mmCIF file of C-alpha atoms in Angstrom:
data_model
loop_
_atom_site.group_PDB
_atom_site.id
_atom_site.type_symbol
_atom_site.label_atom_id
_atom_site.label_comp_id
_atom_site.label_asym_id
_atom_site.label_seq_id
_atom_site.Cartn_x
_atom_site.Cartn_y
_atom_site.Cartn_z
ATOM 1 C CA UNK A 1 0.000 0.000 0.000
ATOM 2 C CA UNK A 2 1.137 3.526 -0.813
ATOM 3 C CA UNK A 3 -0.011 6.901 0.463
ATOM 4 C CA UNK A 4 -0.216 10.300 -1.238
ATOM 5 C CA UNK A 5 -1.716 13.732 -0.618
ATOM 6 C CA UNK A 6 -2.878 16.360 -3.099
ATOM 7 C CA UNK A 7 -1.560 19.921 -3.253
ATOM 8 C CA UNK A 8 -4.124 22.731 -3.345
ATOM 9 C CA UNK A 9 -4.133 26.275 -4.640
ATOM 10 C CA UNK A 10 -5.540 28.606 -1.991
ATOM 11 C CA UNK A 11 -7.017 31.558 -3.864
ATOM 12 C CA UNK A 12 -7.468 33.613 -0.696
ATOM 13 C CA UNK A 13 -3.752 33.303 0.117
ATOM 14 C CA UNK A 14 -2.721 33.121 -3.553
ATOM 15 C CA UNK A 15 -0.340 30.221 -2.991
ATOM 16 C CA UNK A 16 -0.041 26.466 -3.209
ATOM 17 C CA UNK A 17 -0.743 24.548 0.004
ATOM 18 C CA UNK A 18 0.274 20.997 0.781
ATOM 19 C CA UNK A 19 -0.617 18.501 3.508
ATOM 20 C CA UNK A 20 2.373 17.586 5.642
ATOM 21 C CA UNK A 21 2.323 14.069 7.060
ATOM 22 C CA UNK A 22 4.956 12.525 9.307
ATOM 23 C CA UNK A 23 6.503 9.159 8.537
ATOM 24 C CA UNK A 24 5.060 7.651 11.715
ATOM 25 C CA UNK A 25 1.585 8.975 10.839
ATOM 26 C CA UNK A 26 1.734 7.486 7.322
ATOM 27 C CA UNK A 27 3.032 4.138 8.571
ATOM 28 C CA UNK A 28 0.310 3.845 11.211
ATOM 29 C CA UNK A 29 -2.361 4.978 8.747
ATOM 30 C CA UNK A 30 -1.395 2.367 6.154
ATOM 31 C CA UNK A 31 -1.119 -0.374 8.773
ATOM 32 C CA UNK A 32 -4.533 0.252 10.318
ATOM 33 C CA UNK A 33 -6.329 0.876 7.013
ATOM 34 C CA UNK A 34 -4.859 -2.374 5.650
ATOM 35 C CA UNK A 35 -6.185 -4.290 8.659
ATOM 36 C CA UNK A 36 -9.654 -2.799 8.239
ATOM 37 C CA UNK A 37 -9.767 -3.432 4.470
ATOM 38 C CA UNK A 38 -8.681 -7.025 5.103
ATOM 39 C CA UNK A 39 -11.606 -7.399 7.503
ATOM 40 C CA UNK A 40 -13.993 -5.896 4.943
ATOM 41 C CA UNK A 41 -12.729 -7.711 1.853
ATOM 42 C CA UNK A 42 -11.201 -10.984 3.007
ATOM 43 C CA UNK A 43 -8.592 -12.865 0.956
ATOM 44 C CA UNK A 44 -9.219 -10.811 -2.187
ATOM 45 C CA UNK A 45 -7.513 -7.829 -0.502
ATOM 46 C CA UNK A 46 -3.883 -7.296 -1.496
ATOM 47 C CA UNK A 47 -2.278 -4.128 -0.038
ATOM 48 C CA UNK A 48 0.106 -3.980 -3.002
ATOM 49 C CA UNK A 49 -2.848 -3.091 -5.232
ATOM 50 C CA UNK A 50 -3.869 -0.003 -3.241
ATOM 51 C CA UNK A 51 -2.922 3.654 -3.156
ATOM 52 C CA UNK A 52 -4.648 5.800 -0.498
ATOM 53 C CA UNK A 53 -4.968 9.537 -1.036
ATOM 54 C CA UNK A 54 -6.061 12.582 0.971
ATOM 55 C CA UNK A 55 -8.096 14.631 -1.530
ATOM 56 C CA UNK A 56 -8.764 17.426 0.957
ATOM 57 C CA UNK A 57 -7.351 18.879 4.151
ATOM 58 C CA UNK A 58 -8.124 17.093 7.426
ATOM 59 C CA UNK A 59 -10.938 18.695 9.409
ATOM 60 C CA UNK A 60 -11.084 18.646 13.210
ATOM 61 C CA UNK A 61 -14.424 17.506 14.616
ATOM 62 C CA UNK A 62 -15.415 20.246 17.044
ATOM 63 C CA UNK A 63 -15.205 19.514 20.781
ATOM 64 C CA UNK A 64 -13.631 16.083 20.231
ATOM 65 C CA UNK A 65 -10.183 14.520 19.832
ATOM 66 C CA UNK A 66 -11.213 13.271 16.361
ATOM 67 C CA UNK A 67 -10.222 14.364 12.868
ATOM 68 C CA UNK A 68 -11.780 13.458 9.514
ATOM 69 C CA UNK A 69 -10.826 13.530 5.827
ATOM 70 C CA UNK A 70 -13.347 13.384 2.976
ATOM 71 C CA UNK A 71 -12.943 12.421 0.233
ATOM 72 C CA UNK A 72 -10.461 9.769 1.326
ATOM 73 C CA UNK A 73 -9.620 8.027 -1.935
ATOM 74 C CA UNK A 74 -8.922 4.297 -2.231
ATOM 75 C CA UNK A 75 -7.254 3.787 -5.605
ATOM 76 C CA UNK A 76 -6.698 0.238 -6.857
ATOM 77 C CA UNK A 77 -5.160 -1.431 -9.905
ATOM 78 C CA UNK A 78 -3.945 2.074 -10.929
ATOM 79 C CA UNK A 79 -7.118 2.711 -12.964
ATOM 80 C CA UNK A 80 -9.972 2.658 -10.468
ATOM 81 C CA UNK A 81 -10.907 4.371 -7.246
ATOM 82 C CA UNK A 82 -13.682 4.751 -4.720
ATOM 83 C CA UNK A 83 -14.296 7.380 -2.052
ATOM 84 C CA UNK A 84 -14.748 6.840 1.662
ATOM 85 C CA UNK A 85 -14.499 8.918 4.826
ATOM 86 C CA UNK A 86 -11.435 8.520 7.040
ATOM 87 C CA UNK A 87 -11.386 9.294 10.757
ATOM 88 C CA UNK A 88 -8.672 9.241 13.352
ATOM 89 C CA UNK A 89 -8.746 9.748 17.082
ATOM 90 C CA UNK A 90 -6.220 10.624 19.780
ATOM 91 C CA UNK A 91 -6.194 7.717 22.255
ATOM 92 C CA UNK A 92 -3.882 9.371 24.771
ATOM 93 C CA UNK A 93 -5.204 12.899 25.066
ATOM 94 C CA UNK A 94 -8.069 15.296 24.504
ATOM 95 C CA UNK A 95 -6.519 17.237 21.644
ATOM 96 C CA UNK A 96 -6.817 16.184 17.974
ATOM 97 C CA UNK A 97 -3.670 14.769 16.361
ATOM 98 C CA UNK A 98 -2.098 16.734 13.538
ATOM 99 C CA UNK A 99 -1.016 14.433 10.692
ATOM 100 C CA UNK A 100 2.379 16.131 10.644
ATOM 101 C CA UNK A 101 3.129 15.059 14.222
ATOM 102 C CA UNK A 102 5.318 12.174 15.251
ATOM 103 C CA UNK A 103 2.955 9.430 16.379
ATOM 104 C CA UNK A 104 3.649 7.531 19.567
ATOM 105 C CA UNK A 105 2.859 3.846 19.824
ATOM 106 C CA UNK A 106 -0.808 3.030 20.555
ATOM 107 C CA UNK A 107 -1.738 6.718 20.560
ATOM 108 C CA UNK A 108 -3.954 6.862 17.470
ATOM 109 C CA UNK A 109 -6.866 4.929 15.983
ATOM 110 C CA UNK A 110 -7.901 5.134 12.315
ATOM 111 C CA UNK A 111 -11.120 3.896 10.817
ATOM 112 C CA UNK A 112 -13.072 4.132 7.554
ATOM 113 C CA UNK A 113 -16.761 4.855 7.084
ATOM 114 C CA UNK A 114 -19.068 5.373 4.072
ATOM 115 C CA UNK A 115 -17.271 2.696 2.032
ATOM 116 C CA UNK A 116 -19.311 0.708 -0.477
ATOM 117 C CA UNK A 117 -17.744 -2.640 0.441
ATOM 118 C CA UNK A 118 -19.725 -4.796 -2.004
ATOM 119 C CA UNK A 119 -18.913 -2.494 -4.931
ATOM 120 C CA UNK A 120 -15.234 -2.571 -4.054
ATOM 121 C CA UNK A 121 -15.202 -6.333 -3.472
ATOM 122 C CA UNK A 122 -16.917 -7.077 -6.802
ATOM 123 C CA UNK A 123 -14.444 -4.894 -8.690
ATOM 124 C CA UNK A 124 -11.451 -6.481 -6.964
ATOM 125 C CA UNK A 125 -12.683 -9.969 -7.853
ATOM 126 C CA UNK A 126 -13.174 -8.882 -11.457
ATOM 127 C CA UNK A 127 -9.759 -7.236 -11.811
ATOM 128 C CA UNK A 128 -7.840 -9.866 -9.836
ATOM 129 C CA UNK A 129 -8.432 -12.221 -12.752
ATOM 130 C CA UNK A 130 -6.484 -9.884 -15.008
ATOM 131 C CA UNK A 131 -3.352 -10.155 -12.848
ATOM 132 C CA UNK A 132 -2.825 -13.807 -13.689
ATOM 133 C CA UNK A 133 -0.780 -15.234 -16.540
ATOM 134 C CA UNK A 134 -2.949 -17.943 -18.042
ATOM 135 C CA UNK A 135 -3.957 -19.904 -21.106
ATOM 136 C CA UNK A 136 -7.672 -19.561 -21.775
ATOM 137 C CA UNK A 137 -9.503 -22.730 -22.807
ATOM 138 C CA UNK A 138 -12.727 -23.225 -24.712
ATOM 139 C CA UNK A 139 -11.873 -21.458 -27.969
ATOM 140 C CA UNK A 140 -10.975 -22.849 -31.390
ATOM 141 C CA UNK A 141 -7.546 -21.206 -31.220
ATOM 142 C CA UNK A 142 -4.883 -20.717 -28.549
ATOM 143 C CA UNK A 143 -5.340 -17.715 -26.244
ATOM 144 C CA UNK A 144 -2.436 -16.601 -24.048
ATOM 145 C CA UNK A 145 -2.554 -13.836 -21.428
ATOM 146 C CA UNK A 146 0.770 -12.231 -20.508
ATOM 147 C CA UNK A 147 0.600 -9.706 -17.653
ATOM 148 C CA UNK A 148 -2.865 -8.508 -18.679
ATOM 149 C CA UNK A 149 -4.416 -5.305 -17.394
ATOM 150 C CA UNK A 150 -7.374 -3.013 -18.085
ATOM 151 C CA UNK A 151 -5.556 -1.504 -21.093
ATOM 152 C CA UNK A 152 -4.479 -4.420 -23.274
ATOM 153 C CA UNK A 153 -2.698 -5.141 -26.514
ATOM 154 C CA UNK A 154 -4.395 -7.936 -28.478
ATOM 155 C CA UNK A 155 -2.260 -9.668 -31.098
ATOM 156 C CA UNK A 156 -4.362 -11.807 -33.456
ATOM 157 C CA UNK A 157 -2.152 -14.221 -35.398
ATOM 158 C CA UNK A 158 -3.068 -15.867 -38.726
ATOM 159 C CA UNK A 159 -1.414 -18.462 -40.989
ATOM 160 C CA UNK A 160 -0.687 -15.916 -43.704
ATOM 161 C CA UNK A 161 -0.288 -12.185 -44.187
ATOM 162 C CA UNK A 162 -3.400 -10.045 -43.948
ATOM 163 C CA UNK A 163 -4.645 -7.935 -46.826
ATOM 164 C CA UNK A 164 -5.961 -4.433 -46.272
ATOM 165 C CA UNK A 165 -9.479 -5.727 -46.857
ATOM 166 C CA UNK A 166 -9.053 -8.507 -44.279
ATOM 167 C CA UNK A 167 -7.658 -6.092 -41.700
ATOM 168 C CA UNK A 168 -10.575 -3.708 -42.330
ATOM 169 C CA UNK A 169 -13.048 -6.570 -41.922
ATOM 170 C CA UNK A 170 -11.380 -7.645 -38.662
ATOM 171 C CA UNK A 171 -11.422 -4.081 -37.321
ATOM 172 C CA UNK A 172 -15.100 -3.722 -38.213
ATOM 173 C CA UNK A 173 -15.921 -7.071 -36.593
ATOM 174 C CA UNK A 174 -14.219 -6.193 -33.279
ATOM 175 C CA UNK A 175 -15.838 -2.759 -33.286
ATOM 176 C CA UNK A 176 -19.240 -4.382 -33.782
ATOM 177 C CA UNK A 177 -18.541 -6.920 -31.010
ATOM 178 C CA UNK A 178 -17.697 -4.114 -28.576
ATOM 179 C CA UNK A 179 -20.669 -2.014 -29.673
ATOM 180 C CA UNK A 180 -23.084 -4.937 -29.168
ATOM 181 C CA UNK A 181 -21.586 -5.746 -25.777
ATOM 182 C CA UNK A 182 -21.892 -2.149 -24.549
ATOM 183 C CA UNK A 183 -25.409 -1.748 -25.934
ATOM 184 C CA UNK A 184 -26.612 -4.940 -24.254
ATOM 185 C CA UNK A 185 -25.126 -3.807 -20.943
ATOM 186 C CA UNK A 186 -26.636 -0.337 -21.152
ATOM 187 C CA UNK A 187 -30.031 -1.907 -21.807
ATOM 188 C CA UNK A 188 -29.532 -4.352 -18.958
ATOM 189 C CA UNK A 189 -30.277 -7.384 -21.146
ATOM 190 C CA UNK A 190 -28.023 -9.690 -19.110
ATOM 191 C CA UNK A 191 -27.457 -7.414 -16.129
ATOM 192 C CA UNK A 192 -24.874 -4.635 -16.114
ATOM 193 C CA UNK A 193 -21.313 -5.976 -16.353
ATOM 194 C CA UNK A 194 -19.425 -2.799 -17.222
ATOM 195 C CA UNK A 195 -18.535 -1.033 -20.471
ATOM 196 C CA UNK A 196 -15.573 -1.339 -22.834
ATOM 197 C CA UNK A 197 -14.191 2.160 -23.371
ATOM 198 C CA UNK A 198 -12.318 2.124 -26.677
ATOM 199 C CA UNK A 199 -10.243 0.189 -29.210
ATOM 200 C CA UNK A 200 -7.971 0.889 -32.150
ATOM 201 C CA UNK A 201 -6.057 -1.060 -34.800
ATOM 202 C CA UNK A 202 -2.347 -0.433 -34.252
ATOM 203 C CA UNK A 203 -0.507 -2.684 -36.702
ATOM 204 C CA UNK A 204 -1.150 -5.149 -39.547
ATOM 205 C CA UNK A 205 0.578 -4.101 -42.781
ATOM 206 C CA UNK A 206 2.266 -7.007 -44.630
ATOM 207 C CA UNK A 207 2.211 -9.204 -41.554
ATOM 208 C CA UNK A 208 0.495 -12.411 -40.494
ATOM 209 C CA UNK A 209 -1.010 -10.689 -37.477
ATOM 210 C CA UNK A 210 -2.983 -7.627 -36.442
ATOM 211 C CA UNK A 211 -2.498 -5.763 -33.169
ATOM 212 C CA UNK A 212 -5.356 -3.976 -31.461
ATOM 213 C CA UNK A 213 -5.231 -1.766 -28.395
ATOM 214 C CA UNK A 214 -8.318 -2.023 -26.187
ATOM 215 C CA UNK A 215 -9.318 -0.132 -23.055
ATOM 216 C CA UNK A 216 -11.511 -2.701 -21.291
ATOM 217 C CA UNK A 217 -12.864 -0.092 -18.873
ATOM 218 C CA UNK A 218 -15.220 -1.377 -16.228
ATOM 219 C CA UNK A 219 -15.930 -4.508 -18.316
ATOM 220 C CA UNK A 220 -12.483 -5.939 -17.436
ATOM 221 C CA UNK A 221 -12.123 -9.690 -18.120
ATOM 222 C CA UNK A 222 -15.832 -10.137 -18.932
ATOM 223 C CA UNK A 223 -15.586 -7.758 -21.877
ATOM 224 C CA UNK A 224 -12.303 -9.327 -22.986
ATOM 225 C CA UNK A 225 -13.846 -12.813 -23.008
ATOM 226 C CA UNK A 226 -16.831 -11.563 -25.002
ATOM 227 C CA UNK A 227 -14.567 -10.267 -27.775
ATOM 228 C CA UNK A 228 -12.574 -13.512 -27.834
ATOM 229 C CA UNK A 229 -15.740 -15.614 -27.918
ATOM 230 C CA UNK A 230 -17.119 -13.604 -30.837
ATOM 231 C CA UNK A 231 -13.849 -14.106 -32.722
ATOM 232 C CA UNK A 232 -13.974 -17.831 -31.930
ATOM 233 C CA UNK A 233 -17.515 -18.006 -33.345
ATOM 234 C CA UNK A 234 -16.544 -16.058 -36.483
ATOM 235 C CA UNK A 235 -15.241 -17.309 -39.840
ATOM 236 C CA UNK A 236 -11.789 -15.707 -39.382
ATOM 237 C CA UNK A 237 -9.012 -18.308 -39.701
ATOM 238 C CA UNK A 238 -7.185 -17.402 -36.484
ATOM 239 C CA UNK A 239 -4.235 -19.439 -35.216
ATOM 240 C CA UNK A 240 -3.518 -17.727 -31.916
ATOM 241 C CA UNK A 241 -4.346 -14.652 -29.813
ATOM 242 C CA UNK A 242 -1.819 -13.103 -27.438
ATOM 243 C CA UNK A 243 -3.020 -10.558 -24.879
ATOM 244 C CA UNK A 244 -0.840 -8.421 -22.626
ATOM 245 C CA UNK A 245 -1.240 -5.354 -20.488
ATOM 246 C CA UNK A 246 0.128 -2.010 -21.649
#
């Protein structure tokens, strides 16, 4: 887990302001937030996937020893994030703890509220699949995933060089597959499973393969599998598909 803060331009003071945090504060914050997320999410939680961010200045809760930050951003898999509210409390005194202070052992308690746990858990399950290096079965050609991610490069390999017309037909077919998938999801035909954001043909000229770049968006592995299945059901004579994150 990593931790960051945003810098802010204060128009009243006409200068850039930053949030100072001590090393002991950051270490204790990451430790306690990790424990709480583990309790919320179970085995799917991997602290290496998370970046936590203060998006605003901490605010002292009046007449208490508590402080809050909202939005407190939980960013995961580098592409996705969800907001929550972070609180901390001074366990050894009546005064609120400044995040720039050196933190003594057992003197502070952090906790998270307003977190949509089910939303986060479902996304983590979906994107965890993309971290694996696997061969996908069930298609009429070989499919290999190498360090896949949300943004992927898809190399479609044939037995012979592609003509311009064949490459155009392949590009149109994949575009139609994505369009149908997104339209069905927006209409809720099979329940909403996310949307594929974009794709483009990157390379094919005088080669026995074509390379597409696809932003899987919130569709993640489900959208990827839909494209592969459509290609498997098509008349294209495909030998192999290689997919890797970019």
